[in-house]
C-alpha positions as a Python dict, from the first residue, in 0.01 Angstrom:
ca = {
    (1, 'X'): (0, 0, 0),
    (2, 'X'): (-62, 287, 245),
    (3, 'X'): (302, 272, 351),
    (4, 'X'): (418, 296, -12),
    (5, 'X'): (193, 598, -72),
    (6, 'X'): (310, 773, 246),
    (7, 'X'): (675, 701, 168),
    (8, 'X'): (641, 830, -188),
    (9, 'X'): (453, 1137, -63),
    (10, 'X'): (719, 1212, 200),
    (11, 'X'): (1000, 1188, -54),
    (12, 'X'): (802, 1400, -303),
    (13, 'X'): (730, 1663, -39),
    (14, 'X'): (1097, 1685, 52),
    (15, 'X'): (1181, 1777, -307),
    (16, 'X'): (873, 1961, -427),
    (17, 'X'): (655, 2056, -131),
    (18, 'X'): (279, 2016, -203),
    (19, 'X'): (304, 1929, -576),
    (20, 'X'): (585, 1687, -496),
    (21, 'X'): (376, 1530, -218),
    (22, 'X'): (89, 1457, -460),
    (23, 'X'): (316, 1326, -735),
    (24, 'X'): (523, 1122, -490),
    (25, 'X'): (212, 960, -342),
    (26, 'X'): (86, 868, -688),
    (27, 'X'): (423, 722, -786),
    (28, 'X'): (435, 523, -461),
    (29, 'X'): (90, 373, -529),
    (30, 'X'): (188, 287, -888),
    (31, 'X'): (511, 116, -786),
    (32, 'X'): (334, -81, -511),
    (33, 'X'): (78, -217, -760),
    (34, 'X'): (351, -315, -1005),
    (35, 'X'): (550, -493, -733),
    (36, 'X'): (240, -671, -599),
    (37, 'X'): (147, -792, -948),
    (38, 'X'): (501, -922, -1001),
    (39, 'X'): (510, -1104, -666),
    (40, 'X'): (164, -1261, -714),
    (41, 'X'): (255, -1365, -1068),
    (42, 'X'): (576, -1530, -951),
    (43, 'X'): (389, -1711, -672),
    (44, 'X'): (134, -1846, -921),
    (45, 'X'): (413, -1960, -1154),
    (46, 'X'): (578, -2145, -864),
    (47, 'X'): (251, -2313, -764),
    (48, 'X'): (168, -2432, -1116),
    (49, 'X'): (530, -2538, -1165),
    (50, 'X'): (518, -2737, -842),
    (51, 'X'): (213, -2940, -950),
    (52, 'X'): (346, -3005, -1301),
    (53, 'X'): (696, -3108, -1189),
    (54, 'X'): (568, -3321, -900),
    (55, 'X'): (358, -3539, -1130),
    (56, 'X'): (610, -3547, -1414),
    (57, 'X'): (875, -3681, -1177),
    (58, 'X'): (618, -3915, -1022),
    (59, 'X'): (561, -4060, -1369),
    (60, 'X'): (935, -4121, -1406),
    (61, 'X'): (956, -4280, -1060),
    (62, 'X'): (668, -4514, -1140),
    (63, 'X'): (875, -4645, -1430),
    (64, 'X'): (1186, -4702, -1215),
    (65, 'X'): (1147, -5079, -1246),
    (66, 'X'): (1092, -5061, -1622),
    (67, 'X'): (713, -5075, -1639),
    (68, 'X'): (423, -4863, -1516),
    (69, 'X'): (165, -5089, -1350),
    (70, 'X'): (-206, -5031, -1310),
    (71, 'X'): (-148, -4997, -934),
    (72, 'X'): (98, -4713, -994),
    (73, 'X'): (-152, -4534, -1217),
    (74, 'X'): (-415, -4574, -943),
    (75, 'X'): (-161, -4435, -696),
    (76, 'X'): (-124, -4120, -909),
    (77, 'X'): (-502, -4086, -929),
    (78, 'X'): (-519, -4122, -550),
    (79, 'X'): (-271, -3834, -525),
    (80, 'X'): (-506, -3622, -740),
    (81, 'X'): (-774, -3675, -473),
    (82, 'X'): (-536, -3632, -182),
    (83, 'X'): (-420, -3296, -315),
    (84, 'X'): (-779, -3188, -390),
    (85, 'X'): (-693, -3095, -748),
    (86, 'X'): (-968, -2925, -946),
    (87, 'X'): (-1061, -3036, -1299),
    (88, 'X'): (-805, -2811, -1468),
    (89, 'X'): (-526, -2913, -1230),
    (90, 'X'): (-611, -3282, -1280),
    (91, 'X'): (-567, -3247, -1655),
    (92, 'X'): (-234, -3073, -1602),
    (93, 'X'): (-125, -3344, -1356),
    (94, 'X'): (-228, -3629, -1589),
    (95, 'X'): (-41, -3475, -1882),
    (96, 'X'): (265, -3424, -1663),
    (97, 'X'): (251, -3784, -1533),
    (98, 'X'): (234, -3918, -1890),
    (99, 'X'): (522, -3691, -1992),
    (100, 'X'): (728, -3824, -1701),
    (101, 'X'): (679, -4190, -1788),
    (102, 'X'): (770, -4136, -2153),
    (103, 'X'): (1096, -4292, -2271),
    (104, 'X'): (1254, -3958, -2368),
    (105, 'X'): (1177, -3782, -2038),
    (106, 'X'): (1482, -3599, -1900),
    (107, 'X'): (1452, -3637, -1523),
    (108, 'X'): (1764, -3438, -1438),
    (109, 'X'): (1657, -3144, -1658),
    (110, 'X'): (1310, -3143, -1495),
    (111, 'X'): (1464, -3133, -1147),
    (112, 'X'): (1693, -2849, -1247),
    (113, 'X'): (1400, -2658, -1394),
    (114, 'X'): (1202, -2699, -1073),
    (115, 'X'): (1497, -2579, -865),
    (116, 'X'): (1503, -2261, -1073),
    (117, 'X'): (1126, -2210, -1050),
    (118, 'X'): (1124, -2229, -670),
    (119, 'X'): (1447, -2031, -642),
    (120, 'X'): (1619, -2312, -454),
    (121, 'X'): (1397, -2277, -145),
    (122, 'X'): (1494, -2573, 72),
    (123, 'X'): (1153, -2621, 239),
    (124, 'X'): (974, -2647, -98),
    (125, 'X'): (1237, -2883, -235),
    (126, 'X'): (1199, -3106, 70),
    (127, 'X'): (819, -3106, 32),
    (128, 'X'): (866, -3205, -332),
    (129, 'X'): (1082, -3501, -226),
    (130, 'X'): (832, -3594, 46),
    (131, 'X'): (556, -3623, -216),
    (132, 'X'): (772, -3861, -419),
    (133, 'X'): (851, -4075, -114),
    (134, 'X'): (479, -4093, -27),
    (135, 'X'): (394, -4195, -383),
    (136, 'X'): (663, -4464, -393),
    (137, 'X'): (553, -4610, -60),
    (138, 'X'): (183, -4611, -150),
    (139, 'X'): (199, -4993, -172),
    (140, 'X'): (339, -5017, 181),
    (141, 'X'): (710, -5047, 103),
    (142, 'X'): (1000, -4885, -82),
    (143, 'X'): (1182, -5121, -319),
    (144, 'X'): (1562, -5089, -379),
    (145, 'X'): (1521, -4952, -734),
    (146, 'X'): (1271, -4698, -607),
    (147, 'X'): (1502, -4598, -322),
    (148, 'X'): (1783, -4537, -570),
    (149, 'X'): (1551, -4324, -780),
    (150, 'X'): (1459, -4119, -473),
    (151, 'X'): (1829, -4070, -396),
    (152, 'X'): (1881, -3950, -753),
    (153, 'X'): (1593, -3703, -713),
    (154, 'X'): (1740, -3574, -387),
    (155, 'X'): (2075, -3514, -559),
    (156, 'X'): (1904, -3341, -850),
    (157, 'X'): (1728, -3108, -608),
    (158, 'X'): (2052, -3033, -426),
    (159, 'X'): (1929, -3205, -109),
    (160, 'X'): (2134, -3441, 112),
    (161, 'X'): (2086, -3810, 35),
    (162, 'X'): (2026, -3870, 406),
    (163, 'X'): (1695, -3685, 370),
    (164, 'X'): (1555, -3979, 171),
    (165, 'X'): (1615, -4216, 463),
    (166, 'X'): (1476, -3953, 698),
    (167, 'X'): (1150, -3923, 502),
    (168, 'X'): (1124, -4301, 459),
    (169, 'X'): (1155, -4340, 838),
    (170, 'X'): (883, -4078, 887),
    (171, 'X'): (653, -4259, 648),
    (172, 'X'): (727, -4596, 810),
    (173, 'X'): (632, -4456, 1149),
    (174, 'X'): (310, -4300, 1015),
    (175, 'X'): (204, -4621, 837),
    (176, 'X'): (274, -4831, 1146),
    (177, 'X'): (73, -4593, 1363),
    (178, 'X'): (-220, -4595, 1121),
    (179, 'X'): (-228, -4974, 1094),
    (180, 'X'): (-133, -5052, 1454),
    (181, 'X'): (138, -5286, 1325),
    (182, 'X'): (249, -5519, 1603),
    (183, 'X'): (581, -5595, 1428),
    (184, 'X'): (687, -5232, 1468),
    (185, 'X'): (892, -5264, 1787),
    (186, 'X'): (951, -4988, 2038),
    (187, 'X'): (1321, -4983, 1948),
    (188, 'X'): (1244, -4942, 1579),
    (189, 'X'): (992, -4669, 1659),
    (190, 'X'): (1252, -4473, 1857),
    (191, 'X'): (1516, -4523, 1588),
    (192, 'X'): (1277, -4395, 1320),
    (193, 'X'): (1182, -4100, 1540),
    (194, 'X'): (1547, -3991, 1558),
    (195, 'X'): (1577, -4032, 1179),
    (196, 'X'): (1261, -3826, 1127),
    (197, 'X'): (1413, -3542, 1327),
    (198, 'X'): (1750, -3587, 1161),
    (199, 'X'): (1945, -3604, 1487),
    (200, 'X'): (2169, -3863, 1646),
    (201, 'X'): (2062, -4047, 1965),
    (202, 'X'): (2371, -3890, 2123),
    (203, 'X'): (2240, -3535, 2063),
    (204, 'X'): (2182, -3327, 2376),
    (205, 'X'): (1831, -3231, 2487),
    (206, 'X'): (1906, -2869, 2390),
    (207, 'X'): (2017, -2973, 2040),
    (208, 'X'): (1711, -3194, 2005),
    (209, 'X'): (1479, -2907, 2096),
    (210, 'X'): (1655, -2663, 1859),
    (211, 'X'): (1627, -2910, 1572),
    (212, 'X'): (1261, -2976, 1647),
    (213, 'X'): (1174, -2605, 1654),
    (214, 'X'): (1367, -2544, 1332),
    (215, 'X'): (1185, -2827, 1153),
    (216, 'X'): (846, -2705, 1274),
    (217, 'X'): (924, -2352, 1157),
    (218, 'X'): (1054, -2462, 815),
    (219, 'X'): (755, -2688, 753),
    (220, 'X'): (481, -2457, 878),
    (221, 'X'): (198, -2474, 618),
    (222, 'X'): (145, -2096, 609),
    (223, 'X'): (515, -2033, 553),
    (224, 'X'): (529, -2294, 274),
    (225, 'X'): (219, -2146, 110),
    (226, 'X'): (382, -1804, 110),
    (227, 'X'): (683, -1954, -67),
    (228, 'X'): (483, -2118, -344),
    (229, 'X'): (335, -2444, -212),
    (230, 'X'): (-7, -2490, -378),
    (231, 'X'): (-301, -2469, -137),
    (232, 'X'): (-407, -2812, -265),
    (233, 'X'): (-97, -2958, -97),
    (234, 'X'): (-148, -2786, 237),
    (235, 'X'): (-284, -3107, 388),
    (236, 'X'): (48, -3284, 328),
    (237, 'X'): (235, -2996, 490),
    (238, 'X'): (10, -3021, 796),
    (239, 'X'): (67, -3395, 805),
    (240, 'X'): (443, -3337, 797),
    (241, 'X'): (431, -3110, 1103),
    (242, 'X'): (221, -3369, 1291),
    (243, 'X'): (479, -3637, 1210),
    (244, 'X'): (764, -3417, 1330),
    (245, 'X'): (576, -3340, 1651),
    (246, 'X'): (501, -3709, 1707),
    (247, 'X'): (866, -3805, 1655),
    (248, 'X'): (974, -3542, 1907),
    (249, 'X'): (724, -3679, 2162),
    (250, 'X'): (850, -4035, 2106),
    (251, 'X'): (1212, -3931, 2165),
    (252, 'X'): (1128, -3721, 2471),
    (253, 'X'): (931, -4009, 2626),
    (254, 'X'): (1213, -4257, 2555),
    (255, 'X'): (1468, -4025, 2716),
    (256, 'X'): (1248, -3974, 3019),
    (257, 'X'): (1217, -4349, 3071),
    (258, 'X'): (1590, -4407, 3036),
    (259, 'X'): (1688, -4121, 3267),
}
């Protein structure tokens, strides 16, 4: 704000000396407040739009196989807890989920609306898709019909279809690590790590490092919050950066052993 006042005062002084300095400073302060109010209002609209669209689409995804089961409803309720939604946000999320699983729900229109709300910001769109992948895989696996629905969501958001496989690989790796699954072989772990980073095993070390740094920067929780990610979903953003870091460590270790 101080900068805006000083700038306005300097411009005013250049045109009207002391009276211009006073008027210019006042105008600078006024314009700063108006701009700040507009930016904060837009950020709040994006955050509320994120929560509503996330759960509306989640409702549609839960009906991908034709019926919404009690387990899928429990999954949505678990997401309420995971995102630390307050009472008001829970009511909004429940209403959105019910709207999404209704027969007349227009999934494509909802995705287009969300793209407009978040101004096409890639990092937010990817986080949106990540939430859907996490919800679908809450039962431990992604079924073919659910995978196709996720691909449709990716297309509707303007994201590459390959991102669905990338996020599924990330989730697979995280679930295996949490459960200590013995069937998750070293080869599969390395393969999923490459998919998580979105690079080919033939990529150079320099390309691998550039991709890793880019992913970490794009998914930084503070940066996402500044772009409209609700604070309630910060935990998932932090989890995403841990998964990216883990995948990078897995690939680096595998390359060191094979060198």
